[in-house]
Tab-separated table of C-alpha atoms in Angstrom:
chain	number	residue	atom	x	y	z
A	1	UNK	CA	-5.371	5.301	-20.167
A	2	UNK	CA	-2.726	4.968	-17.411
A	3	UNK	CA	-4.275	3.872	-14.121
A	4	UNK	CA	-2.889	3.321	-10.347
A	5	UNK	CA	-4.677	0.971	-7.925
A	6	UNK	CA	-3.841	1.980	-4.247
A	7	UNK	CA	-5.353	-0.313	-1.382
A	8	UNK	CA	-6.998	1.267	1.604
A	9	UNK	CA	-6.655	5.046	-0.268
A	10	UNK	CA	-9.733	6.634	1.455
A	11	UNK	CA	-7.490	7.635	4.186
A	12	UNK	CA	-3.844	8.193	6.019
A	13	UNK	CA	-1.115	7.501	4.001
A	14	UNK	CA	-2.696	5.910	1.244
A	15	UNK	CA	-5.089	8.686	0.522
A	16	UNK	CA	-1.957	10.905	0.180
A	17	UNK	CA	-0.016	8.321	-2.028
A	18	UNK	CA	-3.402	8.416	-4.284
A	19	UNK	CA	-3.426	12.454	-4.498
A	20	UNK	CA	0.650	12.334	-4.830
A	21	UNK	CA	0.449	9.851	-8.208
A	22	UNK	CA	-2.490	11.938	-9.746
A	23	UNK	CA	-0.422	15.257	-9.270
A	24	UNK	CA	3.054	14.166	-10.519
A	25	UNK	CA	1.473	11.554	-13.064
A	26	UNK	CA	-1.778	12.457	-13.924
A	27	UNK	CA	-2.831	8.849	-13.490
A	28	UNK	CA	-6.024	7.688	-13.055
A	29	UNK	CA	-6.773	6.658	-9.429
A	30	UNK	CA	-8.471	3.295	-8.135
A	31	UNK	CA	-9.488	4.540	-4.467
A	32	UNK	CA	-9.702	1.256	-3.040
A	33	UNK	CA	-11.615	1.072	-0.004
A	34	UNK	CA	-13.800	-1.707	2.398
A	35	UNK	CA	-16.512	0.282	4.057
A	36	UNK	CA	-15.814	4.043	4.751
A	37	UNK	CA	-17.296	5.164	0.997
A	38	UNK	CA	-17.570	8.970	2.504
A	39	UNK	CA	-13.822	9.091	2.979
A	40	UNK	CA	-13.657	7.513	-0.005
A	41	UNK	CA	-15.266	10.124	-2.029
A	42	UNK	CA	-13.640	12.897	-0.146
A	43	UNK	CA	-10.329	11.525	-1.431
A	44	UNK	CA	-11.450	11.536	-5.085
A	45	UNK	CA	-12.741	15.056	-4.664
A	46	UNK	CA	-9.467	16.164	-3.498
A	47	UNK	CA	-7.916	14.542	-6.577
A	48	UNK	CA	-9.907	16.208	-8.739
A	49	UNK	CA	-9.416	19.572	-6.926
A	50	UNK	CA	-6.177	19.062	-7.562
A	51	UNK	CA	-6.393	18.351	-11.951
A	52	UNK	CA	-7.013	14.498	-11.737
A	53	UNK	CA	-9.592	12.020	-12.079
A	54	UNK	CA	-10.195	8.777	-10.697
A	55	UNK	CA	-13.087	6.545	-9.443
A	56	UNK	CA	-13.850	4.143	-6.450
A	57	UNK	CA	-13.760	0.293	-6.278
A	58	UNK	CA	-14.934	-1.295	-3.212
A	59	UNK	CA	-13.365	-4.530	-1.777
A	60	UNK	CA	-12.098	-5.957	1.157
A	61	UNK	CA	-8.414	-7.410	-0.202
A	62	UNK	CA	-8.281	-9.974	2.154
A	63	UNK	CA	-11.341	-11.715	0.641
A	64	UNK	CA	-10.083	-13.247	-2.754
A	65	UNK	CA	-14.015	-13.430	-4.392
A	66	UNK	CA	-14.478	-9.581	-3.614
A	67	UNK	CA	-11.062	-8.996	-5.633
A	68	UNK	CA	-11.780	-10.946	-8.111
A	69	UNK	CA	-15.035	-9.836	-8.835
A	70	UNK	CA	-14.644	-5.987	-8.251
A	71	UNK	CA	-11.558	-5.607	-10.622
A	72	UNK	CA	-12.814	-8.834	-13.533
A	73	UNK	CA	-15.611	-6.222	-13.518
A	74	UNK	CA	-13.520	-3.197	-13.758
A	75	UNK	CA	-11.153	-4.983	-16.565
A	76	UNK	CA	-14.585	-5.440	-18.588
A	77	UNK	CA	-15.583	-2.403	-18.415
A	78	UNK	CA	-12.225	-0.836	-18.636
A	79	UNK	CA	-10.743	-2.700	-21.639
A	80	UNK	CA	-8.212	0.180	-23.135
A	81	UNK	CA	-7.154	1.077	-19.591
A	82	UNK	CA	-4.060	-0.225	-17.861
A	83	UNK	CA	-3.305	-0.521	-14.334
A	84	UNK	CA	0.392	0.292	-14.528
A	85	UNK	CA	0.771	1.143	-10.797
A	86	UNK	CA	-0.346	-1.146	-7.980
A	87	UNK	CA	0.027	-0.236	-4.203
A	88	UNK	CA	-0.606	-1.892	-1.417
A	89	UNK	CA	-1.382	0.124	1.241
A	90	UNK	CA	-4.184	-1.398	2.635
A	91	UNK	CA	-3.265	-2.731	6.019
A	92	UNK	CA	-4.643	-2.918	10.128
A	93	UNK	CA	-3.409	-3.062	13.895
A	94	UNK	CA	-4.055	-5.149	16.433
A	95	UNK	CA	-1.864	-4.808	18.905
A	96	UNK	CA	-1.238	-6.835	22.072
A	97	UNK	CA	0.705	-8.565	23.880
A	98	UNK	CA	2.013	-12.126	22.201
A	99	UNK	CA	1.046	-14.618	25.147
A	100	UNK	CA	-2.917	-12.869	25.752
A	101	UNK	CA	-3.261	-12.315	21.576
A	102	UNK	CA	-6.597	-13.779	20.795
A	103	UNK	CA	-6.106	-15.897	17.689
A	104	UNK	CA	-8.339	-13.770	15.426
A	105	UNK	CA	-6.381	-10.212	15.645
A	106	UNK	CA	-3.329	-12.672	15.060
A	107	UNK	CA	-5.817	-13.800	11.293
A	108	UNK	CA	-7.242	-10.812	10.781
A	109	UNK	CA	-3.934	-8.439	10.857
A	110	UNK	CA	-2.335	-11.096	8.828
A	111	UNK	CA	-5.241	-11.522	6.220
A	112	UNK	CA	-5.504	-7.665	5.329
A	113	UNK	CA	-1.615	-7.017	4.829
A	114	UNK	CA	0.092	-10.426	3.921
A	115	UNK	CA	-2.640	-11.961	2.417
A	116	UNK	CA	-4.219	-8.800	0.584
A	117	UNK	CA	-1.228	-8.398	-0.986
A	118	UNK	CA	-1.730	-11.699	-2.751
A	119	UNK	CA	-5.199	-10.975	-3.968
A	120	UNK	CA	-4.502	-7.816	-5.179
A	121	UNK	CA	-1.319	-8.449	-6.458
A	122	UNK	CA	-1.935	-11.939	-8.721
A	123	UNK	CA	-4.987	-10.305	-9.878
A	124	UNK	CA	-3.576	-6.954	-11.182
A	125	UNK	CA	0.200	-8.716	-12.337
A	126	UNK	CA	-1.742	-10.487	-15.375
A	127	UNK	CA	-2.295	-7.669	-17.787
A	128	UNK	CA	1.273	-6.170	-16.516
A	129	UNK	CA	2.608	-9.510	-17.663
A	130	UNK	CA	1.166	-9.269	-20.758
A	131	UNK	CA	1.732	-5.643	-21.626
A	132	UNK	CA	5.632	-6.316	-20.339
A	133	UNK	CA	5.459	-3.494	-17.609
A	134	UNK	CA	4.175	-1.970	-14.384
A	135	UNK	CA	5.052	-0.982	-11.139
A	136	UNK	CA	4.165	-2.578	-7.772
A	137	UNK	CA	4.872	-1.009	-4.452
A	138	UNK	CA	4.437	-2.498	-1.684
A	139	UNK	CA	3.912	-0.410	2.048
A	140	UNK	CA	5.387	-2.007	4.631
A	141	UNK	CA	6.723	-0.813	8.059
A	142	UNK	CA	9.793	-0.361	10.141
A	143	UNK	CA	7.368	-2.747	12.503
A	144	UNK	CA	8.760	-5.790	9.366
A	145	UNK	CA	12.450	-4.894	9.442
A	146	UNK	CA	13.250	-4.337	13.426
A	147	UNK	CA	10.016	-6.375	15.351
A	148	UNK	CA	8.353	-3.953	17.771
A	149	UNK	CA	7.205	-5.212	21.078
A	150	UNK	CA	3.309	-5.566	21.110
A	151	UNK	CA	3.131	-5.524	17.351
A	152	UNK	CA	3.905	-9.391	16.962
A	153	UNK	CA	1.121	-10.055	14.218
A	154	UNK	CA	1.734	-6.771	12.641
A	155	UNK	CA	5.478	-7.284	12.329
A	156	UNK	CA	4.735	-10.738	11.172
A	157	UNK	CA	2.417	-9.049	8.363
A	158	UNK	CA	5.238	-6.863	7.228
A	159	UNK	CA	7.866	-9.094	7.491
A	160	UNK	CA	5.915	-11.431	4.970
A	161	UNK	CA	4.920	-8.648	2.632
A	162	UNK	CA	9.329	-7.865	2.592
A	163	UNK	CA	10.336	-11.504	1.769
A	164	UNK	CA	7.513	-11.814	-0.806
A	165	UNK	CA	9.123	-8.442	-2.362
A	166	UNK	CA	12.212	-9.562	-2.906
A	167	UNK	CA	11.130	-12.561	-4.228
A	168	UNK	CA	8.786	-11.227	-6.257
A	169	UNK	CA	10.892	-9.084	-8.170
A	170	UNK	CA	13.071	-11.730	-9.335
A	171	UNK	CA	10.345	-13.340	-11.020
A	172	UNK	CA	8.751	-10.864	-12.764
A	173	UNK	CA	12.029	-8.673	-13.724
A	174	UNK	CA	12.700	-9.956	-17.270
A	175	UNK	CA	8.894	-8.759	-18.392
A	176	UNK	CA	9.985	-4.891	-17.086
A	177	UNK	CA	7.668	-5.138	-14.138
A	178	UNK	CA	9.770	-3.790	-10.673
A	179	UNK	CA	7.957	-4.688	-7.143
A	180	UNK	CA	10.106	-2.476	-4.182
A	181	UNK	CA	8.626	-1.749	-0.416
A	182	UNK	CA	8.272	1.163	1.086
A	183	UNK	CA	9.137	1.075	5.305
A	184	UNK	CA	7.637	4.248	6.878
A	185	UNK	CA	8.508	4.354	10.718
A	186	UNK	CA	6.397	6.831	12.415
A	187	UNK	CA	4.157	8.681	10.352
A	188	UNK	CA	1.116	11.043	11.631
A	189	UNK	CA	-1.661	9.159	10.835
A	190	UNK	CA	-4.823	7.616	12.430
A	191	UNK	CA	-2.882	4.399	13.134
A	192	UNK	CA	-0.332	6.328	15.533
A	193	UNK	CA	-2.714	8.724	16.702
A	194	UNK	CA	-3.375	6.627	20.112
A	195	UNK	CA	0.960	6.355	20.720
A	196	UNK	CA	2.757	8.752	23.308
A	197	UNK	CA	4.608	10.410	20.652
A	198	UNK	CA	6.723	12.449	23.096
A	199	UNK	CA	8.028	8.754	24.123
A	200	UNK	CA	8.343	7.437	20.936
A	201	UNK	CA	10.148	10.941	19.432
A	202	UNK	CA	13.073	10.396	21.498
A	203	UNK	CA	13.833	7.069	19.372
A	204	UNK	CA	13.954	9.406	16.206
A	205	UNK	CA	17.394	10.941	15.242
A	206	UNK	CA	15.233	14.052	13.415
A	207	UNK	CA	13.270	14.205	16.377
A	208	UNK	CA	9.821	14.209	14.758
A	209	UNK	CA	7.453	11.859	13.120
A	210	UNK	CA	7.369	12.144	9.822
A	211	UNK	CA	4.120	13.090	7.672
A	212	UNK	CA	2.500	11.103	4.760
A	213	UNK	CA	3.543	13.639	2.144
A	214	UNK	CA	6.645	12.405	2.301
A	215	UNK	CA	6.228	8.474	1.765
A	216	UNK	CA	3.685	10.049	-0.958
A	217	UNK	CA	6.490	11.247	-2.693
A	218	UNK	CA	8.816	8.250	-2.194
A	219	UNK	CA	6.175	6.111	-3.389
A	220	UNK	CA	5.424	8.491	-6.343
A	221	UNK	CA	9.358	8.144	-7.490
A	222	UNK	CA	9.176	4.242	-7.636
A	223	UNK	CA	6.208	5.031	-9.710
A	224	UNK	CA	8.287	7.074	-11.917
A	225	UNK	CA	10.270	6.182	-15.504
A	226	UNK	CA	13.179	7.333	-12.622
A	227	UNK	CA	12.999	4.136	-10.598
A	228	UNK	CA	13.019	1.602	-14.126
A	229	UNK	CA	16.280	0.226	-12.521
A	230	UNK	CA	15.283	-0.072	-9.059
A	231	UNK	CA	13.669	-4.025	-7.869
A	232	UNK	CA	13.854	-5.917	-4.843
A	233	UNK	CA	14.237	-3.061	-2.503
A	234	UNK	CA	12.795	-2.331	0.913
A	235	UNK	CA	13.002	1.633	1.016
A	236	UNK	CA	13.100	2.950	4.935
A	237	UNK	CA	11.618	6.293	5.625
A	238	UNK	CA	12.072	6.626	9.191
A	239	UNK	CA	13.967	9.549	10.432
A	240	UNK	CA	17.110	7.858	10.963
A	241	UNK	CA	15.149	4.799	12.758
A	242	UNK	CA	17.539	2.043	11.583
A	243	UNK	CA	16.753	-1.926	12.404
């Protein structure tokens, strides 16, 4: 059985990339998630409303034992199944100020995206490079390609998680395995629910933030047979927000 892991899918945007993938490939979805198991289980009731199936796997991806113990567990107890879709989604703000940042929002914003990635990612490319396929997608932000003013650790997060998939994808290319980014700019979600969006509209040629459908179905294309000759890419989805 075909499955996709998505980091941090309980809610926001990767809750919506989890529902997208079971709709358009009848995968079977991985809800990641660290603490919020309600939301959790709310997503994986709306995948099911919707014709698909999935389960939850609890784990904090910036702590490498949790990782590694949640999905050596899952790959026992899964041993037909293959994880052909990895995305990571799973990511946090801190924002502030460079010169007042206390050192841990600089670790702890860094750990979850840049870091995370890593776990995730070395744990899950394995049985990809063995079965000589998958797809990774990466989410990162318009926050990684232009730097946004009290955003330093978070554009330092996303800048690492761009250079590490480009770099990626020239390693793992030859075994049929693609790793692209995704850079949403200003998406309705929980993490831009606390921004003056009438200030931050008028940066937006299409006037508007966008919604996490749409990076859902971005995401869902690099996920497709469609995408096979697509690597290396950063993919902006911004409204016409260009760095």
């Amino acid at each position: 059985m075909d499955c996709a892991l998505i980091t941090g899918s309980s809610r926001g945007l990767g809750k919506a990339i989890a529902i997208q993938l079971a709709i358009d490939h009848g995968f079977y979805i991985l809800i990641n998630y660290s603490s919020n198991v309600q939301a959790a289980e709310e997503t994986l009731e709306q995948i099911k409303n919707v014709g698909g199936n999935g389960e939850l796997l609890q784990f904090n991806v910036h702590k490498k034992n949790e990782v590694d113990n949640a999905l050596d567990h899952w790959f026992i107890n899964n041993p037909d199944n293959f994880i052909r879709v990895l995305v990571n989604n799973a990511g946090i703000t801190k924002d502030g100020l460079f010169m007042w940042m206390p050192e841990k929002d600089w670790d702890d914003v860094i750990n979850v995206s840049s870091k995370g990635m890593f776990n995730v990612t070395q744990k899950i490319i394995q049985q990809m490079l063995r079965k000589r396929q998958g797809r990774i997608i990466n989410i990162a932000s318009l926050s990684g390609l232009k730097g946004v003013p009290g955003q330093t650790n978070y554009s330092a997060a996303k800048g690492a998680m761009i250079g590490g998939t480009k770099a990626l994808a020239q390693e793992v290319a030859k075994r049929n395995i693609t790793v692209n980014a995704v850079a949403p700019g200003f998406i309705n979600s929980e993490m831009t629910e606390a921004f003056n969006k009438d200030e931050y509209i008028k940066m937006v040629p299409l006037n508007r933030f966008g919604n996490p459908e749409e990076v859902a179905h971005l995401v869902s294309f690099l996920a497709s047979d469609k995408a096979a000759y697509i690597t290396g890419e950063i993919i902006n989805i911004n409204g016409g927000i260009y760095s």
